C-alpha positions as CSV (number, residue, x, y, z in Angstrom):
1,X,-0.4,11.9,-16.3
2,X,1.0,14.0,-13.3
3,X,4.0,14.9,-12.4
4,X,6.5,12.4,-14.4
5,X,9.8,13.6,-12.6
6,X,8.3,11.6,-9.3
7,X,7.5,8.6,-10.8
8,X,10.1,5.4,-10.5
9,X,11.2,3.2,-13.5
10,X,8.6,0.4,-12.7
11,X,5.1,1.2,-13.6
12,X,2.2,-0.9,-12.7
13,X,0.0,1.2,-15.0
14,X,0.8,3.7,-18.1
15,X,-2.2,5.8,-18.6
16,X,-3.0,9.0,-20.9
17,X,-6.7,10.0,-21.6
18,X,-8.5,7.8,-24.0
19,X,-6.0,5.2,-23.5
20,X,-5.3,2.3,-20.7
21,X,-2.6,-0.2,-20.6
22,X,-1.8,-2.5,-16.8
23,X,1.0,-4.4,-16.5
24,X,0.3,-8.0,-16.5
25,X,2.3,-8.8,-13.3
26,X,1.2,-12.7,-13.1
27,X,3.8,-12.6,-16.0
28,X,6.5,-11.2,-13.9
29,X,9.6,-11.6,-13.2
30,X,10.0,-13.7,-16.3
31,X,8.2,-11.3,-18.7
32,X,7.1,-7.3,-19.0
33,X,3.8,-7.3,-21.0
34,X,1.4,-4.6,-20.7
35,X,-2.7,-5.5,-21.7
36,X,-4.8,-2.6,-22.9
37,X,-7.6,-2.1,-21.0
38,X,-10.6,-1.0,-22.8
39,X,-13.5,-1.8,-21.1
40,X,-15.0,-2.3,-17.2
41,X,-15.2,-6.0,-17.7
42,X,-12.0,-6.4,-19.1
43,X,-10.8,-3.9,-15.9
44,X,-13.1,-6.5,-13.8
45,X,-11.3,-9.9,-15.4
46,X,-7.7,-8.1,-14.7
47,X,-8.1,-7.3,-11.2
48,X,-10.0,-10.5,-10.0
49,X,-7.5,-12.8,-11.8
50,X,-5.0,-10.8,-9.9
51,X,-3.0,-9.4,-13.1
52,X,-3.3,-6.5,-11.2
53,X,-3.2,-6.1,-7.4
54,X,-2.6,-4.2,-4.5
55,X,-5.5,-1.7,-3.1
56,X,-4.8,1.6,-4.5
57,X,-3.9,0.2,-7.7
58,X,-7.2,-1.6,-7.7
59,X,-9.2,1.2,-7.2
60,X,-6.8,3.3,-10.0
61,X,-7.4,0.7,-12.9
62,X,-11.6,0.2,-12.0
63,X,-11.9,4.2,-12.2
64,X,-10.0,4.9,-15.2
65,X,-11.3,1.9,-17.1
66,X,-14.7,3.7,-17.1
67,X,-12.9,7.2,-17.6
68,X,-11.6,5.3,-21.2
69,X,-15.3,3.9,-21.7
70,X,-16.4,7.7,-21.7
71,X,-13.9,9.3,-23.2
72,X,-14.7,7.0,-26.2
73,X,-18.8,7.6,-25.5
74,X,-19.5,4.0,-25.5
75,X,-21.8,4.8,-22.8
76,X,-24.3,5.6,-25.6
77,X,-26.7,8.2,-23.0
78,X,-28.3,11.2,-24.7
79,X,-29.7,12.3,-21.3
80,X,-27.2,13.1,-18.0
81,X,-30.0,11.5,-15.8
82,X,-29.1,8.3,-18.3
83,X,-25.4,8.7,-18.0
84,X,-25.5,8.8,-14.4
85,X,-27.2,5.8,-14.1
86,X,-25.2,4.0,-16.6
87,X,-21.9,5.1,-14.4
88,X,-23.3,4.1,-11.5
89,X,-24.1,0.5,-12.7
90,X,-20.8,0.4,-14.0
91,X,-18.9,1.4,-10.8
92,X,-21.0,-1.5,-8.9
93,X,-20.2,-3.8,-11.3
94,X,-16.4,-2.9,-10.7
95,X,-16.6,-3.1,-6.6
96,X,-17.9,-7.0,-7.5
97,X,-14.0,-7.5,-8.3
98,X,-12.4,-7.2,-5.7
99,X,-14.9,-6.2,-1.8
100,X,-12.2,-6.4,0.6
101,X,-10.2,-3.1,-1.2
102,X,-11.8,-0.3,0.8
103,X,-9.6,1.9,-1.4
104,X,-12.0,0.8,-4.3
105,X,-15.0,1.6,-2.5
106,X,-14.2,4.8,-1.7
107,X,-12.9,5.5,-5.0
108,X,-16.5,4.3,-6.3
109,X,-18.1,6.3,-3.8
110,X,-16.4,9.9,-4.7
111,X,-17.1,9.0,-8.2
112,X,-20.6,8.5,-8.3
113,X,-20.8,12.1,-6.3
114,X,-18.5,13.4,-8.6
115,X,-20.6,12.4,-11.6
116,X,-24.6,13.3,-9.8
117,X,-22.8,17.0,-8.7
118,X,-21.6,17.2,-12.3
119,X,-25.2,16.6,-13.8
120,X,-27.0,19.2,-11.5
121,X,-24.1,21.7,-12.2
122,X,-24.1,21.3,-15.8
123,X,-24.6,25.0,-17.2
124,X,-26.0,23.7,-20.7
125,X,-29.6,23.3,-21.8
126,X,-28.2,21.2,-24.9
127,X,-28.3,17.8,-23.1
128,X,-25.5,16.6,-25.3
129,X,-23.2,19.3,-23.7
130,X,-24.2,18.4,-20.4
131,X,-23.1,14.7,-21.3
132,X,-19.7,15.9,-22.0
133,X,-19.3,17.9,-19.2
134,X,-20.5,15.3,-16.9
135,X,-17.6,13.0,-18.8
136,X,-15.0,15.2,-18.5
137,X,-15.6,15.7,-15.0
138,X,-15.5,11.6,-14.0
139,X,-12.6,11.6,-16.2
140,X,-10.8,14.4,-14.5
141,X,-11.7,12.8,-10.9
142,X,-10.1,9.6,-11.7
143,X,-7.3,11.0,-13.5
144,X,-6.8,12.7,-10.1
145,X,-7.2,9.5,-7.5
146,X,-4.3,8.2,-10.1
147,X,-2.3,11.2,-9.2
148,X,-3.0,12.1,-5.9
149,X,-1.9,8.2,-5.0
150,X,1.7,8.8,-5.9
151,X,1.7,12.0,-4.3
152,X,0.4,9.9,-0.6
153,X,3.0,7.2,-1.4
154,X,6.2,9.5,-1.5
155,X,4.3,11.4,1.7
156,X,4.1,8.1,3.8
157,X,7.6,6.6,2.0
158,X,9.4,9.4,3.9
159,X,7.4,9.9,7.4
160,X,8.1,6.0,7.7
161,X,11.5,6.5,7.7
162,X,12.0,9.4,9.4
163,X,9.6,7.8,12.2
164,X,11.7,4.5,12.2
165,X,15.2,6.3,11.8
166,X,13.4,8.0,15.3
167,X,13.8,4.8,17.1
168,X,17.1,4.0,16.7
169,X,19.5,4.8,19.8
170,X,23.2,7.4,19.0
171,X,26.3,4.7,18.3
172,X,28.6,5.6,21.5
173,X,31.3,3.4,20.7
174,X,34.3,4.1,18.0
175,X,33.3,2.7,14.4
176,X,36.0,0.4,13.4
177,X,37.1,1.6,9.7
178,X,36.1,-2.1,7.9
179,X,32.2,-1.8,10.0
180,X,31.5,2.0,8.6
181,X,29.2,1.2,5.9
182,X,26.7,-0.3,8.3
183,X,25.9,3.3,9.9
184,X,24.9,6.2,9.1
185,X,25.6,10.1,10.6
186,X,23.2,12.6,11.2
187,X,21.9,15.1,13.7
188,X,20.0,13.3,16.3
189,X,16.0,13.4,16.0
190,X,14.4,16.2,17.1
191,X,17.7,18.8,17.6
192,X,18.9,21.7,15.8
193,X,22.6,22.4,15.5
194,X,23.4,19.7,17.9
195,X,26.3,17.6,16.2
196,X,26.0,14.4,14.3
197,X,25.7,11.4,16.0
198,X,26.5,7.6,14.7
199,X,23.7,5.1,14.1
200,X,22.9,1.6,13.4
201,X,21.7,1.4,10.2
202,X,18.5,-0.7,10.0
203,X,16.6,-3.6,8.4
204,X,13.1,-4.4,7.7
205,X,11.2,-7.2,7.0
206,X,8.3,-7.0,4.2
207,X,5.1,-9.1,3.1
208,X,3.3,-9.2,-0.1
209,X,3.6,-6.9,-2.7
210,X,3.5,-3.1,-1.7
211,X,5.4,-1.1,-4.1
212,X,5.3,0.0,-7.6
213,X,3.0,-2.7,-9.1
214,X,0.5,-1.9,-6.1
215,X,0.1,1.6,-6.3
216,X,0.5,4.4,-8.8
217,X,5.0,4.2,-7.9
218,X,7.1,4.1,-4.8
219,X,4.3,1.9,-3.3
220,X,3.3,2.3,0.6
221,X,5.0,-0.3,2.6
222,X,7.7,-0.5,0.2
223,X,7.6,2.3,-0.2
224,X,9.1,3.1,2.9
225,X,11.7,0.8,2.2
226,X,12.5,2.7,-0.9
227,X,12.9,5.7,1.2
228,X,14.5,4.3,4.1
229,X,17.2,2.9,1.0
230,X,17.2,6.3,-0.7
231,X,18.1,8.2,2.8
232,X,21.0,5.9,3.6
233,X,19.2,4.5,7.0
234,X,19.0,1.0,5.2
235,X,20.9,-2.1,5.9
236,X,19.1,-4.6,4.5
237,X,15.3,-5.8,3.6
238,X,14.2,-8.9,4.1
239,X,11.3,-10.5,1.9
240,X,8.6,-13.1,2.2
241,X,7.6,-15.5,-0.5
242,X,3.6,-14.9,0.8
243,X,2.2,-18.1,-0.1
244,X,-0.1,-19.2,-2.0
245,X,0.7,-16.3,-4.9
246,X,3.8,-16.0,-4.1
247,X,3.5,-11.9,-4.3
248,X,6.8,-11.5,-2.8
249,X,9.1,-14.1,-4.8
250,X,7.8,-12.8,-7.9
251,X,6.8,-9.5,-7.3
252,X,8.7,-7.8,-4.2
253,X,12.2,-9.4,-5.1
254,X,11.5,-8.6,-8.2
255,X,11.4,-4.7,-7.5
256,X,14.3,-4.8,-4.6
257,X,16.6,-6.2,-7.2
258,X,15.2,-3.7,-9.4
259,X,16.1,-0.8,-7.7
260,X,19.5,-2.4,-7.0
261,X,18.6,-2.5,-2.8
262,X,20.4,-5.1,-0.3
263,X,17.5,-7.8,0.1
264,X,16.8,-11.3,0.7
265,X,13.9,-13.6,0.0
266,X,13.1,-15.5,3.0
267,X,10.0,-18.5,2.8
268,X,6.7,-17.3,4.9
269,X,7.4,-19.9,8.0
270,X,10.9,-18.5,8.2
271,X,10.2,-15.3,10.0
272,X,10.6,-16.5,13.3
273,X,13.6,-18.1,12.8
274,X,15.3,-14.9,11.1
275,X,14.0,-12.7,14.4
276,X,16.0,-15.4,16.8
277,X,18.9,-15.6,15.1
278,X,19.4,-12.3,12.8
279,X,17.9,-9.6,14.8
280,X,20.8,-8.3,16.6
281,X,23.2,-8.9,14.2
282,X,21.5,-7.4,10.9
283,X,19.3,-4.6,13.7
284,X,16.4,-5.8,12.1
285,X,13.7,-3.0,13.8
286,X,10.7,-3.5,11.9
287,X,7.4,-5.4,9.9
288,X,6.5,-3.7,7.4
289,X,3.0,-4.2,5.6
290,X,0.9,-2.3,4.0
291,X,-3.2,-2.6,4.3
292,X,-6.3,-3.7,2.4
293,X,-9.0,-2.0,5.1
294,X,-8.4,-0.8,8.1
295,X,-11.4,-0.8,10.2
296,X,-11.4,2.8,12.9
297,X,-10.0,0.9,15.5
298,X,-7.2,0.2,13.5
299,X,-7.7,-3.6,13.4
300,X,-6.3,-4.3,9.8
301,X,-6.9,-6.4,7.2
302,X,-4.1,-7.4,4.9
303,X,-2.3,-10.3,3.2
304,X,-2.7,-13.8,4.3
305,X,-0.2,-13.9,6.9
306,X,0.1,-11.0,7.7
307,X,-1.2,-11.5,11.6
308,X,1.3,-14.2,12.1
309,X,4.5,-11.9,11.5
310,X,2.4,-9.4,14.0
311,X,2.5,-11.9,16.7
312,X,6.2,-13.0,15.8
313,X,6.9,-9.5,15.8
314,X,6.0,-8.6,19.4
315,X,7.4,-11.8,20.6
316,X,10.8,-10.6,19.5
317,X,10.4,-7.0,20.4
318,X,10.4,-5.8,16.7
319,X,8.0,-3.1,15.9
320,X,5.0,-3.9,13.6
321,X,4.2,-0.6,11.2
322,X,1.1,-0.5,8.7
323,X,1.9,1.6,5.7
324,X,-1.6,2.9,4.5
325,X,-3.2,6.0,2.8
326,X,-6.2,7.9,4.8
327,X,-8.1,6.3,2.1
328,X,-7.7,2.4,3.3
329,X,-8.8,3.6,6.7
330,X,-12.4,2.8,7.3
331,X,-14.1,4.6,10.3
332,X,-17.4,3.3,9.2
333,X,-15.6,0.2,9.7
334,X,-15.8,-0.6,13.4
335,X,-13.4,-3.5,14.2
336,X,-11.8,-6.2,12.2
337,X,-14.8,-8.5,13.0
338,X,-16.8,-6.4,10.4
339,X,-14.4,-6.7,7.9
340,X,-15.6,-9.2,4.8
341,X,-12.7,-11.9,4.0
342,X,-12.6,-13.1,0.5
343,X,-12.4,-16.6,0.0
344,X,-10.1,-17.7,-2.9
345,X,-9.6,-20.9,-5.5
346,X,-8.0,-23.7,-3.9
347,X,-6.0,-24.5,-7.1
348,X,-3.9,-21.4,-5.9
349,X,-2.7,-23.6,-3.2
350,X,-2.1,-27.4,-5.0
351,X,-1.2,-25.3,-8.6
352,X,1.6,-23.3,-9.5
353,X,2.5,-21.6,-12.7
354,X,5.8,-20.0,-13.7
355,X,8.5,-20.3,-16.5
356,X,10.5,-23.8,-17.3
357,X,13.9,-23.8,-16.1
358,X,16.0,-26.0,-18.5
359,X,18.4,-29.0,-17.2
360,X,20.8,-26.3,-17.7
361,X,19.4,-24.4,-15.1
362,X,18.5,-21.3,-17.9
363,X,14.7,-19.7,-17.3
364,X,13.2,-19.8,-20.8
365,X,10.4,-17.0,-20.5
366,X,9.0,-18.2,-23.7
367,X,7.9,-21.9,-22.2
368,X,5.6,-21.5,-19.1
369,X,3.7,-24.5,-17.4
370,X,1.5,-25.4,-14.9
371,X,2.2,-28.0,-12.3
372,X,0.6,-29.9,-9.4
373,X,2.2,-29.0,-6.5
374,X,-0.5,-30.7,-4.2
375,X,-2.6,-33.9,-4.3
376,X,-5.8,-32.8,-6.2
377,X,-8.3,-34.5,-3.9
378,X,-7.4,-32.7,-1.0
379,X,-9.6,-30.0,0.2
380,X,-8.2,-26.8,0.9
381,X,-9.5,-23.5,2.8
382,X,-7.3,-20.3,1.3
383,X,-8.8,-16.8,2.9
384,X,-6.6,-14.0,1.0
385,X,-6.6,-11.8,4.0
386,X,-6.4,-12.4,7.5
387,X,-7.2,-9.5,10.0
388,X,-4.3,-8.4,12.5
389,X,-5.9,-6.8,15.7
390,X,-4.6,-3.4,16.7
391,X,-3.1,-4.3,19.7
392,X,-0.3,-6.0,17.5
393,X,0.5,-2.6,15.5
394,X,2.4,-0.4,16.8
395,X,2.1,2.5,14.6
396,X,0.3,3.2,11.2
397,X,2.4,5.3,8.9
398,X,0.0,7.3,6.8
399,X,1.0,10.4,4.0
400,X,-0.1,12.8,6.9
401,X,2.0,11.3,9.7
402,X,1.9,8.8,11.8
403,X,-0.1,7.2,14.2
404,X,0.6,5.8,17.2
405,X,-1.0,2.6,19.0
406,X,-3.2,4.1,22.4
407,X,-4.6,1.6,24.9
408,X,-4.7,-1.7,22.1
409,X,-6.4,0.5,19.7
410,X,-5.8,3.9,17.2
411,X,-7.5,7.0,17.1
412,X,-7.5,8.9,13.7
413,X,-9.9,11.9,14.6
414,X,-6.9,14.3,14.0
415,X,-5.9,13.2,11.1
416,X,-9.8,12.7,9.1
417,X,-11.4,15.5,11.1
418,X,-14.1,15.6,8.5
419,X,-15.1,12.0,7.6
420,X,-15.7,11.9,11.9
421,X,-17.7,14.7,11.5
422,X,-19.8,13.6,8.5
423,X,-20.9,10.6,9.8
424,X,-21.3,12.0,13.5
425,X,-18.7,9.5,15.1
426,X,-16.5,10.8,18.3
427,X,-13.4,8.5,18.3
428,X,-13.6,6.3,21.8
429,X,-10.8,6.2,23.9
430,X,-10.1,10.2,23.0
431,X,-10.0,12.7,25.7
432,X,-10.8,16.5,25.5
433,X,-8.0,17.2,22.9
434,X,-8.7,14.0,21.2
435,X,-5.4,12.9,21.9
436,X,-3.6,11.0,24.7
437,X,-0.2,10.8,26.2
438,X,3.1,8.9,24.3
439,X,5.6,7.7,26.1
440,X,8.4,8.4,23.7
441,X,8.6,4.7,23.1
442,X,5.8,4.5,20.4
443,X,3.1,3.6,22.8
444,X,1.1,6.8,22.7
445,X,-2.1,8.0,20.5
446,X,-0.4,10.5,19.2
447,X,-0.1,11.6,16.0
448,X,3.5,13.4,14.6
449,X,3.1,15.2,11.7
450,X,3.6,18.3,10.0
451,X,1.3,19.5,7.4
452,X,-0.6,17.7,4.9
453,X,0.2,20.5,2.2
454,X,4.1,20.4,3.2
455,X,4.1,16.7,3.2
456,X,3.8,16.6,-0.8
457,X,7.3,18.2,-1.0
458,X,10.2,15.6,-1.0
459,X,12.9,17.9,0.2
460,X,10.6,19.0,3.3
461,X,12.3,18.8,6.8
462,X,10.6,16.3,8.7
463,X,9.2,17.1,12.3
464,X,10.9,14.1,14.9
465,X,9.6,15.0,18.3
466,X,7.3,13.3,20.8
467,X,4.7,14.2,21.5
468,X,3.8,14.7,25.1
């Protein structure tokens, strides 16, 4: 489905009409098993047991589970008005699965309008015909969130590293011969037949799962790593486990090792100690994450954990970028206080499952177990999202440029014009223009883009300037 020349080797979900299949990633890295998917509730039971995760790919494996359910007519309706009720009921049985995902919401949302415009357009008397074409449509909209998602991904991949690669300072003195592989030369941001200039390449730090097996490929925060790699700006990436599911140890290693990019996998509580003692040495410039909502004063929720590397972040003077589609940004959203948490199992704390390791220290992918890692009595409290405020972000990378952090909050009127307009909201903090000042130093409101239509190419040039 799509273009297949921009897809990557790893493949959260293989999809052709009539047919569903979502790789089972609690599996990985041990194992590569794909599960059909045939059916919403077997769609529901895959994404809330977390065989699949990550917000866009949520919201992808919901809406073309039902596009398989219709394409096989197991909705039974002889009437549209009957169809469109049985796809709504199915769509808010799907958004049961997983609330926090604003991605799935507003995949549900265009759906259902997809579907009711479908059955008032439908030129046929025969209601039969009408049913089909009222199919065909929801299938051809979800087919199209599936596409359009790797499309945003490559889009944001490279505006995050051309906006990072932005704040990094010319090399003014000699290269030694034996240090050259840890820069990288090109014309200096912004300029036009200037000459090349020498920088420090640069490393990242990541959190959770954000690539491939979230999305529909390249992946959003990871993404950007994948293009920061790809463009020769990387030194290395850094990894957390992200405790309790352990998203980055089995899923985020898993692809950096995959795609053959420098990386090490670091515990959760060991951030701080990497920013003291590794910063200067390995230029570590950035937190990467990517975002579950994020509410329209860009207070974002994401990954347990994810606040705490926000604070450690500024406290070492590393930036701290959000890597999110226009879709996960929710301006009907106010602030991260309105922002539903999901409350998980506590056996995903004091349980662990994975593959035996033999005395020889050999991983035999054919023997898995689950052990106790935890007394059994204790209570436990395990929120899979925490909410960083905005005033911790610094700028959110989306596929139509990025956005920079104004007065402790974000404005996105430039970017969704028409969802502002639809729902009658002005942004606050905007002035006449909508926009405010930037100091050069990423602590403006404003937006740097070029776009939207040009941003789909891969081999676009990038525009790097400030804007003042």
């Amino acid at each position: 489905m799509g273009d297949e020349s921009k897809r990557t080797g790893l493949e959260a979900i293989k999809y052709q009409r009539g047919k569903l299949q979502v790789l089972d990633q609690l599996r990985l890295p041990h194992e590569f098993v794909y599960d059909d998917v045939e059916t919403c509730e077997e769609s529901f039971d895959c994404i809330k047991a977390m065989r699949v995760r990550g917000a866009p790919a949520i919201a992808i494996v919901a809406a073309l589970a039902l596009a398989v359910e219709l394409d096989h007519k197991k909705d039974g309706a002889t009437s549209t008005e009957d169809l469109v009720k049985y796809i709504d009921k199915r769509l808010d049985y799907l958004m049961g699965s997983r609330p926090t995902a604003v991605d799935l919401s507003n995949a549900i949302k265009l759906l259902k309008k997809i579907s009711q415009n479908a059955a008032h357009i439908s030129p046929s008397a025969d209601q039969s015909t009408a049913c089909a074409d009222v199919r065909l449509a929801y299938i051809e909209g979800a087919e199209k969130i599936l596409e359009d998602d790797l499309t945003t991904n490559l889009a944001i991949g490279r505006y995050g590293a051309e906006y990072l690669r932005s704040l990094q300072k010319p090399h003014s003195v000699p290269i030694d011969e034996t240090d050259e592989l840890r820069y990288f030369t090109t014309s200096p941001p912004g300029t036009q037949g200037l000459p090349d200039q020498a920088y420090r390449k640069l490393s990242v730090l990541t959190h959770c799962n954000t690539g491939s097996l979230a999305t529909s490929g390249h992946g959003t925060a990871l993404g950007i790593i994948r293009s920061l790699h790809k463009m020769n700006y990387l030194d290395h990436a850094f990894c957390t486990e992200t405790r309790p599911y352990n998203q980055g140890s089995r899923l985020t290693a898993f692809e950096l090792v995959y795609e053959e990019i420098p990386s090490t996998l670091i515990t959760d509580s060991m951030a701080g100690a990497l920013f003291a003692r590794r910063k200067t040495e390995k230029n570590i410039a950035a937190v990467i994450v990517g975002a579950d909502r994020v509410a329209r004063n860009g207070d974002t929720a994401n990954k347990i954990g994810t606040y705490s590397l926000a604070i450690l972040a500024k406290e070492h003077g590393i930036k701290f970028i959000v890597a999110a589609p226009t879709t996960s940004i929710d301006i009907e959203t106010e602030t991260g206080a309105d922002i539903k948490i999901e409350d998980r199992v506590g056996t995903e704390l004091t349980q662990i499952s994975g593959a035996v390791v033999g005395k020889d220290g050999t991983v035999d992918v054919g023997n898995t177990a689950r052990v106790a890692i935890a007394d059994q009595r204790i209570g436990v409290w395990n929120p899979a999202f925490d909410v960083t405020p905005a005033k911790y972000i610094d700028a959110i990378i989306t596929e139509k440029g990025e956005v920079l952090r104004y007065k402790d909050m974000f404005n996105f009127m430039d970017i969704m014009p028409e969802k502002f307009k639809a729902l009658g909201i002005k942004a606050e903090g905007s002035n006449e223009s909508g926009w405010g000042s930037n100091d050069g130093n990423g602590n403006g409101n404003g937006l740097r883009m070029v776009s939207s239509k040009a941003s789909t190419n891969e081999d676009m040039q990038f525009q790097m300037d400030p804007v003042h």
